[in-house]
PDB file of C-alpha atoms in Angstrom:
ATOM      1  CA  ASP A 227     103.342 104.445 105.042  1.00 57.00           C
ATOM      2  CA  ALA A 228     106.446 102.344 104.735  1.00 62.00           C
ATOM      3  CA  GLY A 229     106.328  98.739 105.784  1.00 91.00           C
ATOM      4  CA  ILE A 230     104.739  95.474 104.876  1.00 94.00           C
ATOM      5  CA  THR A 231     100.993  95.160 104.623  1.00 95.00           C
ATOM      6  CA  GLN A 232      98.692  92.227 104.109  1.00 96.00           C
ATOM      7  CA  SER A 233      95.141  92.168 102.844  1.00 96.00           C
ATOM      8  CA  PRO A 234      92.587  91.116 103.671  1.00 97.00           C
ATOM      9  CA  ARG A 235      93.248  90.811 107.389  1.00 96.00           C
ATOM     10  CA  TYR A 236      90.250  88.527 107.813  1.00 97.00           C
ATOM     11  CA  LYS A 237      88.563  86.329 105.248  1.00 97.00           C
ATOM     12  CA  ILE A 238      85.864  83.695 105.391  1.00 97.00           C
ATOM     13  CA  THR A 239      85.341  81.554 102.331  1.00 97.00           C
ATOM     14  CA  GLU A 240      83.863  78.242 101.310  1.00 97.00           C
ATOM     15  CA  THR A 241      85.498  75.017 100.261  1.00 97.00           C
ATOM     16  CA  GLY A 242      86.409  75.022  96.598  1.00 97.00           C
ATOM     17  CA  ARG A 243      86.581  78.771  96.157  1.00 97.00           C
ATOM     18  CA  GLN A 244      89.648  80.624  94.987  1.00 97.00           C
ATOM     19  CA  VAL A 245      91.201  83.026  97.465  1.00 97.00           C
ATOM     20  CA  THR A 246      94.102  85.415  97.039  1.00 98.00           C
ATOM     21  CA  LEU A 247      95.977  86.940  99.932  1.00 98.00           C
ATOM     22  CA  MET A 248      97.913  90.049  99.064  1.00 98.00           C
ATOM     23  CA  CYS A 249     101.253  91.179 100.433  1.00 97.00           C
ATOM     24  CA  HIS A 250     102.881  94.510  99.684  1.00 97.00           C
ATOM     25  CA  GLN A 251     106.159  95.922 100.963  1.00 96.00           C
ATOM     26  CA  THR A 252     107.615  99.367 100.432  1.00 94.00           C
ATOM     27  CA  TRP A 253     111.280  98.691 101.223  1.00 89.00           C
ATOM     28  CA  SER A 254     112.181  97.151  97.849  1.00 89.00           C
ATOM     29  CA  HIS A 255     113.317  94.052  99.721  1.00 91.00           C
ATOM     30  CA  SER A 256     114.515  91.254  97.459  1.00 91.00           C
ATOM     31  CA  TYR A 257     113.233  88.380  99.567  1.00 92.00           C
ATOM     32  CA  MET A 258     109.611  87.721 100.422  1.00 94.00           C
ATOM     33  CA  PHE A 259     108.025  84.820 102.231  1.00 95.00           C
ATOM     34  CA  TRP A 260     104.664  83.295 103.043  1.00 97.00           C
ATOM     35  CA  TYR A 261     104.173  81.341 106.247  1.00 97.00           C
ATOM     36  CA  ARG A 262     101.142  79.714 107.784  1.00 97.00           C
ATOM     37  CA  GLN A 263     100.684  79.426 111.509  1.00 96.00           C
ATOM     38  CA  ASP A 264      98.759  76.556 113.018  1.00 92.00           C
ATOM     39  CA  LEU A 265      98.497  75.386 116.604  1.00 83.00           C
ATOM     40  CA  GLY A 266     101.085  72.729 117.287  1.00 78.00           C
ATOM     41  CA  HIS A 267     103.002  73.422 114.091  1.00 82.00           C
ATOM     42  CA  GLY A 268     104.373  76.868 114.641  1.00 88.00           C
ATOM     43  CA  LEU A 269     105.197  78.821 111.519  1.00 93.00           C
ATOM     44  CA  ARG A 270     105.654  76.785 108.382  1.00 94.00           C
ATOM     45  CA  LEU A 271     107.105  78.163 105.183  1.00 94.00           C
ATOM     46  CA  ILE A 272     104.788  77.877 102.178  1.00 97.00           C
ATOM     47  CA  TYR A 273     106.682  79.668  99.432  1.00 96.00           C
ATOM     48  CA  TYR A 274     109.407  82.224  99.163  1.00 94.00           C
ATOM     49  CA  SER A 275     110.863  84.468  96.529  1.00 94.00           C
ATOM     50  CA  ALA A 276     114.418  85.716  96.159  1.00 91.00           C
ATOM     51  CA  ALA A 277     113.536  88.381  93.583  1.00 92.00           C
ATOM     52  CA  ALA A 278     110.906  89.288  91.035  1.00 92.00           C
ATOM     53  CA  ASP A 279     110.013  86.296  88.853  1.00 92.00           C
ATOM     54  CA  ILE A 280     111.932  83.905  91.140  1.00 93.00           C
ATOM     55  CA  THR A 281     109.923  81.732  93.503  1.00 95.00           C
ATOM     56  CA  ASP A 282     110.607  78.492  95.322  1.00 94.00           C
ATOM     57  CA  LYS A 283     108.719  76.009  97.450  1.00 94.00           C
ATOM     58  CA  GLY A 284     108.937  75.903 101.189  1.00 92.00           C
ATOM     59  CA  GLU A 285     107.853  73.165 103.586  1.00 91.00           C
ATOM     60  CA  VAL A 286     104.125  73.060 102.772  1.00 95.00           C
ATOM     61  CA  PRO A 287     103.506  74.341  99.213  1.00 97.00           C
ATOM     62  CA  ASP A 288     100.721  71.985  98.121  1.00 96.00           C
ATOM     63  CA  GLY A 289      97.455  73.741  97.350  1.00 96.00           C
ATOM     64  CA  TYR A 290      99.063  77.166  96.989  1.00 98.00           C
ATOM     65  CA  VAL A 291     100.273  79.246  94.067  1.00 97.00           C
ATOM     66  CA  VAL A 292     102.445  82.349  94.172  1.00 97.00           C
ATOM     67  CA  SER A 293     103.690  84.883  91.699  1.00 95.00           C
ATOM     68  CA  ARG A 294     106.092  87.802  91.883  1.00 96.00           C
ATOM     69  CA  SER A 295     105.808  90.007  88.838  1.00 95.00           C
ATOM     70  CA  LYS A 296     106.818  93.091  90.839  1.00 94.00           C
ATOM     71  CA  THR A 297     109.382  93.320  93.630  1.00 94.00           C
ATOM     72  CA  GLU A 298     106.950  94.892  96.056  1.00 95.00           C
ATOM     73  CA  ASN A 299     104.094  92.399  95.715  1.00 97.00           C
ATOM     74  CA  PHE A 300     103.892  88.721  96.546  1.00 98.00           C
ATOM     75  CA  PRO A 301     100.316  87.386  96.325  1.00 98.00           C
ATOM     76  CA  LEU A 302      99.420  83.944  97.629  1.00 98.00           C
ATOM     77  CA  THR A 303      96.545  82.137  95.909  1.00 98.00           C
ATOM     78  CA  LEU A 304      94.567  79.169  97.122  1.00 97.00           C
ATOM     79  CA  GLU A 305      93.123  77.905  93.864  1.00 94.00           C
ATOM     80  CA  SER A 306      90.524  75.646  95.481  1.00 97.00           C
ATOM     81  CA  ALA A 307      90.375  76.272  99.202  1.00 97.00           C
ATOM     82  CA  THR A 308      90.066  73.361 101.621  1.00 97.00           C
ATOM     83  CA  ARG A 309      89.195  73.309 105.319  1.00 97.00           C
ATOM     84  CA  SER A 310      92.749  72.287 106.134  1.00 96.00           C
ATOM     85  CA  GLN A 311      93.899  75.646 104.791  1.00 97.00           C
ATOM     86  CA  THR A 312      92.120  77.464 107.596  1.00 97.00           C
ATOM     87  CA  SER A 313      95.007  79.234 109.236  1.00 97.00           C
ATOM     88  CA  VAL A 314      96.729  82.512 109.955  1.00 97.00           C
ATOM     89  CA  TYR A 315      98.981  83.529 107.099  1.00 98.00           C
ATOM     90  CA  PHE A 316     102.007  85.754 107.564  1.00 97.00           C
ATOM     91  CA  CYS A 317     103.915  87.510 104.838  1.00 97.00           C
ATOM     92  CA  ALA A 318     107.491  88.622 105.496  1.00 95.00           C
ATOM     93  CA  SER A 319     110.355  90.290 103.683  1.00 93.00           C
ATOM     94  CA  LYS A 320     114.062  90.946 104.029  1.00 89.00           C
ATOM     95  CA  GLY A 321     116.659  92.823 102.064  1.00 81.00           C
ATOM     96  CA  THR A 322     119.353  90.292 101.221  1.00 74.00           C
ATOM     97  CA  ARG A 323     120.033  86.588 101.437  1.00 70.00           C
ATOM     98  CA  ASP A 324     122.456  86.960 104.327  1.00 72.00           C
ATOM     99  CA  THR A 325     120.267  89.321 106.299  1.00 64.00           C
ATOM    100  CA  GLY A 326     118.408  86.881 108.450  1.00 66.00           C
ATOM    101  CA  GLU A 327     115.950  89.149 110.200  1.00 80.00           C
ATOM    102  CA  LEU A 328     112.517  89.061 108.645  1.00 87.00           C
ATOM    103  CA  PHE A 329     110.004  91.866 108.767  1.00 90.00           C
ATOM    104  CA  PHE A 330     106.529  90.477 109.189  1.00 93.00           C
ATOM    105  CA  GLY A 331     103.123  91.679 108.158  1.00 94.00           C
ATOM    106  CA  GLU A 332     100.277  91.641 110.660  1.00 93.00           C
ATOM    107  CA  GLY A 333      98.857  88.374 109.409  1.00 95.00           C
ATOM    108  CA  SER A 334      95.734  87.333 107.519  1.00 97.00           C
ATOM    109  CA  ARG A 335      93.264  85.057 109.256  1.00 96.00           C
ATOM    110  CA  LEU A 336      91.562  82.765 106.746  1.00 97.00           C
ATOM    111  CA  THR A 337      88.631  80.538 107.580  1.00 97.00           C
ATOM    112  CA  VAL A 338      87.470  77.956 105.055  1.00 97.00           C
ATOM    113  CA  LEU A 339      83.997  76.616 105.758  1.00 96.00           C
TER     114      LEU A 339
ATOM    115  CA  ALA B 259     117.771  69.149 105.874  1.00 79.00           C
ATOM    116  CA  GLN B 260     117.188  71.891 108.354  1.00 88.00           C
ATOM    117  CA  LYS B 261     115.086  71.518 111.430  1.00 92.00           C
ATOM    118  CA  VAL B 262     114.300  73.421 114.593  1.00 95.00           C
ATOM    119  CA  THR B 263     112.844  71.662 117.605  1.00 96.00           C
ATOM    120  CA  GLN B 264     111.244  73.356 120.576  1.00 96.00           C
ATOM    121  CA  ALA B 265     110.326  70.417 122.743  1.00 93.00           C
ATOM    122  CA  GLN B 266     108.397  72.456 125.305  1.00 96.00           C
ATOM    123  CA  THR B 267     104.915  73.091 123.981  1.00 94.00           C
ATOM    124  CA  GLU B 268     103.666  75.018 126.988  1.00 96.00           C
ATOM    125  CA  ILE B 269     105.298  76.354 130.125  1.00 97.00           C
ATOM    126  CA  SER B 270     103.531  77.928 133.065  1.00 97.00           C
ATOM    127  CA  VAL B 271     105.386  79.818 135.776  1.00 97.00           C
ATOM    128  CA  VAL B 272     104.569  82.214 138.546  1.00 97.00           C
ATOM    129  CA  GLU B 273     105.724  85.779 138.282  1.00 97.00           C
ATOM    130  CA  LYS B 274     109.351  86.382 139.321  1.00 97.00           C
ATOM    131  CA  GLU B 275     110.384  82.850 138.543  1.00 97.00           C
ATOM    132  CA  ASP B 276     113.189  82.277 136.045  1.00 97.00           C
ATOM    133  CA  VAL B 277     112.285  80.246 132.978  1.00 97.00           C
ATOM    134  CA  THR B 278     114.348  78.715 130.168  1.00 97.00           C
ATOM    135  CA  LEU B 279     112.982  77.964 126.729  1.00 98.00           C
ATOM    136  CA  ASP B 280     114.838  75.258 124.877  1.00 97.00           C
ATOM    137  CA  CYS B 281     115.754  75.237 121.200  1.00 97.00           C
ATOM    138  CA  VAL B 282     117.658  72.534 119.330  1.00 98.00           C
ATOM    139  CA  TYR B 283     118.492  72.825 115.659  1.00 97.00           C
ATOM    140  CA  GLU B 284     119.839  70.740 112.805  1.00 95.00           C
ATOM    141  CA  THR B 285     121.709  72.060 109.799  1.00 93.00           C
ATOM    142  CA  ARG B 286     124.527  71.117 107.484  1.00 91.00           C
ATOM    143  CA  ASP B 287     125.382  74.723 106.758  1.00 88.00           C
ATOM    144  CA  THR B 288     128.625  76.033 108.187  1.00 87.00           C
ATOM    145  CA  THR B 289     127.287  79.559 108.254  1.00 87.00           C
ATOM    146  CA  TYR B 290     123.874  80.193 109.683  1.00 91.00           C
ATOM    147  CA  TYR B 291     121.938  82.475 111.991  1.00 91.00           C
ATOM    148  CA  LEU B 292     119.694  81.636 114.890  1.00 93.00           C
ATOM    149  CA  PHE B 293     116.794  83.769 115.990  1.00 94.00           C
ATOM    150  CA  TRP B 294     114.219  84.166 118.679  1.00 95.00           C
ATOM    151  CA  TYR B 295     110.881  85.829 118.000  1.00 95.00           C
ATOM    152  CA  LYS B 296     108.103  86.675 120.425  1.00 95.00           C
ATOM    153  CA  GLN B 297     104.411  86.589 119.543  1.00 95.00           C
ATOM    154  CA  PRO B 298     102.304  88.298 122.189  1.00 94.00           C
ATOM    155  CA  PRO B 299      98.523  87.738 122.406  1.00 92.00           C
ATOM    156  CA  SER B 300      98.006  90.603 119.952  1.00 91.00           C
ATOM    157  CA  GLY B 301      99.486  88.352 117.259  1.00 90.00           C
ATOM    158  CA  GLU B 302     102.380  90.276 115.766  1.00 90.00           C
ATOM    159  CA  LEU B 303     105.827  88.738 115.536  1.00 92.00           C
ATOM    160  CA  VAL B 304     108.509  90.620 117.417  1.00 91.00           C
ATOM    161  CA  PHE B 305     112.194  90.086 116.720  1.00 90.00           C
ATOM    162  CA  LEU B 306     114.247  89.471 119.881  1.00 92.00           C
ATOM    163  CA  ILE B 307     117.722  88.378 118.878  1.00 90.00           C
ATOM    164  CA  ARG B 308     119.916  87.106 116.058  1.00 90.00           C
ATOM    165  CA  ARG B 309     123.069  85.072 116.634  1.00 89.00           C
ATOM    166  CA  ASN B 310     125.708  84.221 114.016  1.00 88.00           C
ATOM    167  CA  SER B 311     126.982  80.646 113.971  1.00 89.00           C
ATOM    168  CA  PHE B 312     130.544  81.882 114.439  1.00 87.00           C
ATOM    169  CA  ASP B 313     129.731  83.793 117.597  1.00 83.00           C
ATOM    170  CA  GLU B 314     129.170  81.557 120.588  1.00 81.00           C
ATOM    171  CA  GLN B 315     129.251  84.302 123.163  1.00 81.00           C
ATOM    172  CA  ASN B 316     126.244  84.331 125.391  1.00 83.00           C
ATOM    173  CA  GLU B 317     124.191  87.482 125.324  1.00 84.00           C
ATOM    174  CA  ILE B 318     122.253  89.304 127.974  1.00 85.00           C
ATOM    175  CA  SER B 319     119.696  92.012 127.374  1.00 86.00           C
ATOM    176  CA  GLY B 320     117.976  93.131 130.534  1.00 92.00           C
ATOM    177  CA  ARG B 321     116.026  90.159 131.890  1.00 93.00           C
ATOM    178  CA  TYR B 322     116.651  88.159 128.721  1.00 94.00           C
ATOM    179  CA  SER B 323     119.684  85.993 128.091  1.00 93.00           C
ATOM    180  CA  TRP B 324     120.639  83.524 125.398  1.00 93.00           C
ATOM    181  CA  ASN B 325     122.941  80.532 125.611  1.00 94.00           C
ATOM    182  CA  PHE B 326     124.299  79.357 122.250  1.00 94.00           C
ATOM    183  CA  GLN B 327     126.158  76.041 122.314  1.00 93.00           C
ATOM    184  CA  LYS B 328     127.303  74.769 118.950  1.00 92.00           C
ATOM    185  CA  SER B 329     128.513  71.473 120.442  1.00 92.00           C
ATOM    186  CA  THR B 330     124.955  70.541 121.366  1.00 94.00           C
ATOM    187  CA  SER B 331     123.241  72.518 118.559  1.00 95.00           C
ATOM    188  CA  SER B 332     121.238  74.448 121.086  1.00 96.00           C
ATOM    189  CA  PHE B 333     120.204  78.058 121.436  1.00 96.00           C
ATOM    190  CA  ASN B 334     118.310  78.397 124.695  1.00 96.00           C
ATOM    191  CA  PHE B 335     116.516  81.486 125.929  1.00 96.00           C
ATOM    192  CA  THR B 336     116.209  82.419 129.599  1.00 96.00           C
ATOM    193  CA  ILE B 337     113.907  85.006 131.106  1.00 96.00           C
ATOM    194  CA  THR B 338     114.954  86.066 134.578  1.00 96.00           C
ATOM    195  CA  ALA B 339     112.367  87.269 137.068  1.00 96.00           C
ATOM    196  CA  SER B 340     109.508  86.671 134.662  1.00 96.00           C
ATOM    197  CA  GLN B 341     106.619  89.102 134.406  1.00 97.00           C
ATOM    198  CA  VAL B 342     103.033  88.721 133.283  1.00 96.00           C
ATOM    199  CA  VAL B 343     103.877  90.749 130.160  1.00 95.00           C
ATOM    200  CA  ASP B 344     106.273  87.999 129.134  1.00 97.00           C
ATOM    201  CA  SER B 345     103.291  85.756 128.450  1.00 97.00           C
ATOM    202  CA  ALA B 346     103.508  84.957 124.753  1.00 97.00           C
ATOM    203  CA  VAL B 347     104.449  82.346 122.216  1.00 96.00           C
ATOM    204  CA  TYR B 348     108.185  82.241 121.608  1.00 97.00           C
ATOM    205  CA  PHE B 349     109.674  80.935 118.401  1.00 96.00           C
ATOM    206  CA  CYS B 350     113.197  79.843 117.707  1.00 96.00           C
ATOM    207  CA  ALA B 351     114.274  79.994 114.068  1.00 94.00           C
ATOM    208  CA  LEU B 352     117.193  78.946 111.889  1.00 93.00           C
ATOM    209  CA  HIS B 353     118.379  80.910 108.865  1.00 90.00           C
ATOM    210  CA  SER B 354     120.288  79.278 106.067  1.00 83.00           C
ATOM    211  CA  SER B 355     122.851  81.500 104.386  1.00 78.00           C
ATOM    212  CA  ASN B 356     122.746  79.166 101.389  1.00 78.00           C
ATOM    213  CA  THR B 357     119.052  79.444 100.631  1.00 78.00           C
ATOM    214  CA  GLY B 358     118.049  82.576 102.478  1.00 80.00           C
ATOM    215  CA  LYS B 359     115.166  80.692 104.140  1.00 84.00           C
ATOM    216  CA  LEU B 360     114.148  81.058 107.759  1.00 88.00           C
ATOM    217  CA  ILE B 361     112.753  77.889 109.341  1.00 91.00           C
ATOM    218  CA  PHE B 362     110.834  78.103 112.609  1.00 93.00           C
ATOM    219  CA  GLY B 363     110.343  75.731 115.473  1.00 94.00           C
ATOM    220  CA  GLN B 364     106.889  74.797 116.694  1.00 94.00           C
ATOM    221  CA  GLY B 365     106.876  77.512 119.326  1.00 95.00           C
ATOM    222  CA  THR B 366     106.645  77.463 123.122  1.00 96.00           C
ATOM    223  CA  THR B 367     103.672  79.068 124.815  1.00 96.00           C
ATOM    224  CA  LEU B 368     104.759  80.757 128.011  1.00 97.00           C
ATOM    225  CA  GLN B 369     102.183  81.694 130.597  1.00 97.00           C
ATOM    226  CA  VAL B 370     103.321  83.829 133.492  1.00 97.00           C
ATOM    227  CA  LYS B 371     100.797  83.926 136.306  1.00 96.00           C
ATOM    228  CA  PRO B 372     100.622  86.779 138.798  1.00 95.00           C
TER     229      PRO B 372
END
């Protein structure tokens, strides 16, 4: 099916563990984004990518690592998870820089114990 | 720096009331887009509208209307005759044509009571 998918949808992990959230889109969109959603903060941009092998920091990048070896995938890794990274994570994509509308995945709910 | 402020954290209205959600933005870009997204209780993010910085015409879509005022850097959203199904979190967002990033406000939780 075409679209943007995230996995896992739900994840519980422990402090200090490494976690990777996957994001896959089938539109060949150039731009991909990772946001986290927390009560009182709305959606905050973690990292984004303008194309394969090009990534840049957003508003809250600390504690996260991204890579984009293929256009369709944009994994987000928490190298050593902390409780403050408990959140809902949204991946999004869009076709061009000037096309503002983002297409969002369904979100991944991560709990760090 | 870019910033979007939605000063209203929560709003509660009774069905059929009109309600306006405020959005104020900051940007140095001359070309930008403004957006509103809706997030119903099911959690997905639903695109509502996009407005180009060069187009200050107000827009109406059914019970929804948007008032874009560049002079006050505001892009307010009004729901007329609200319904229970309008209960959701609403996000205003600013897109930079320079960077391609979309920055969101904190969101306004709207509760419409029957």
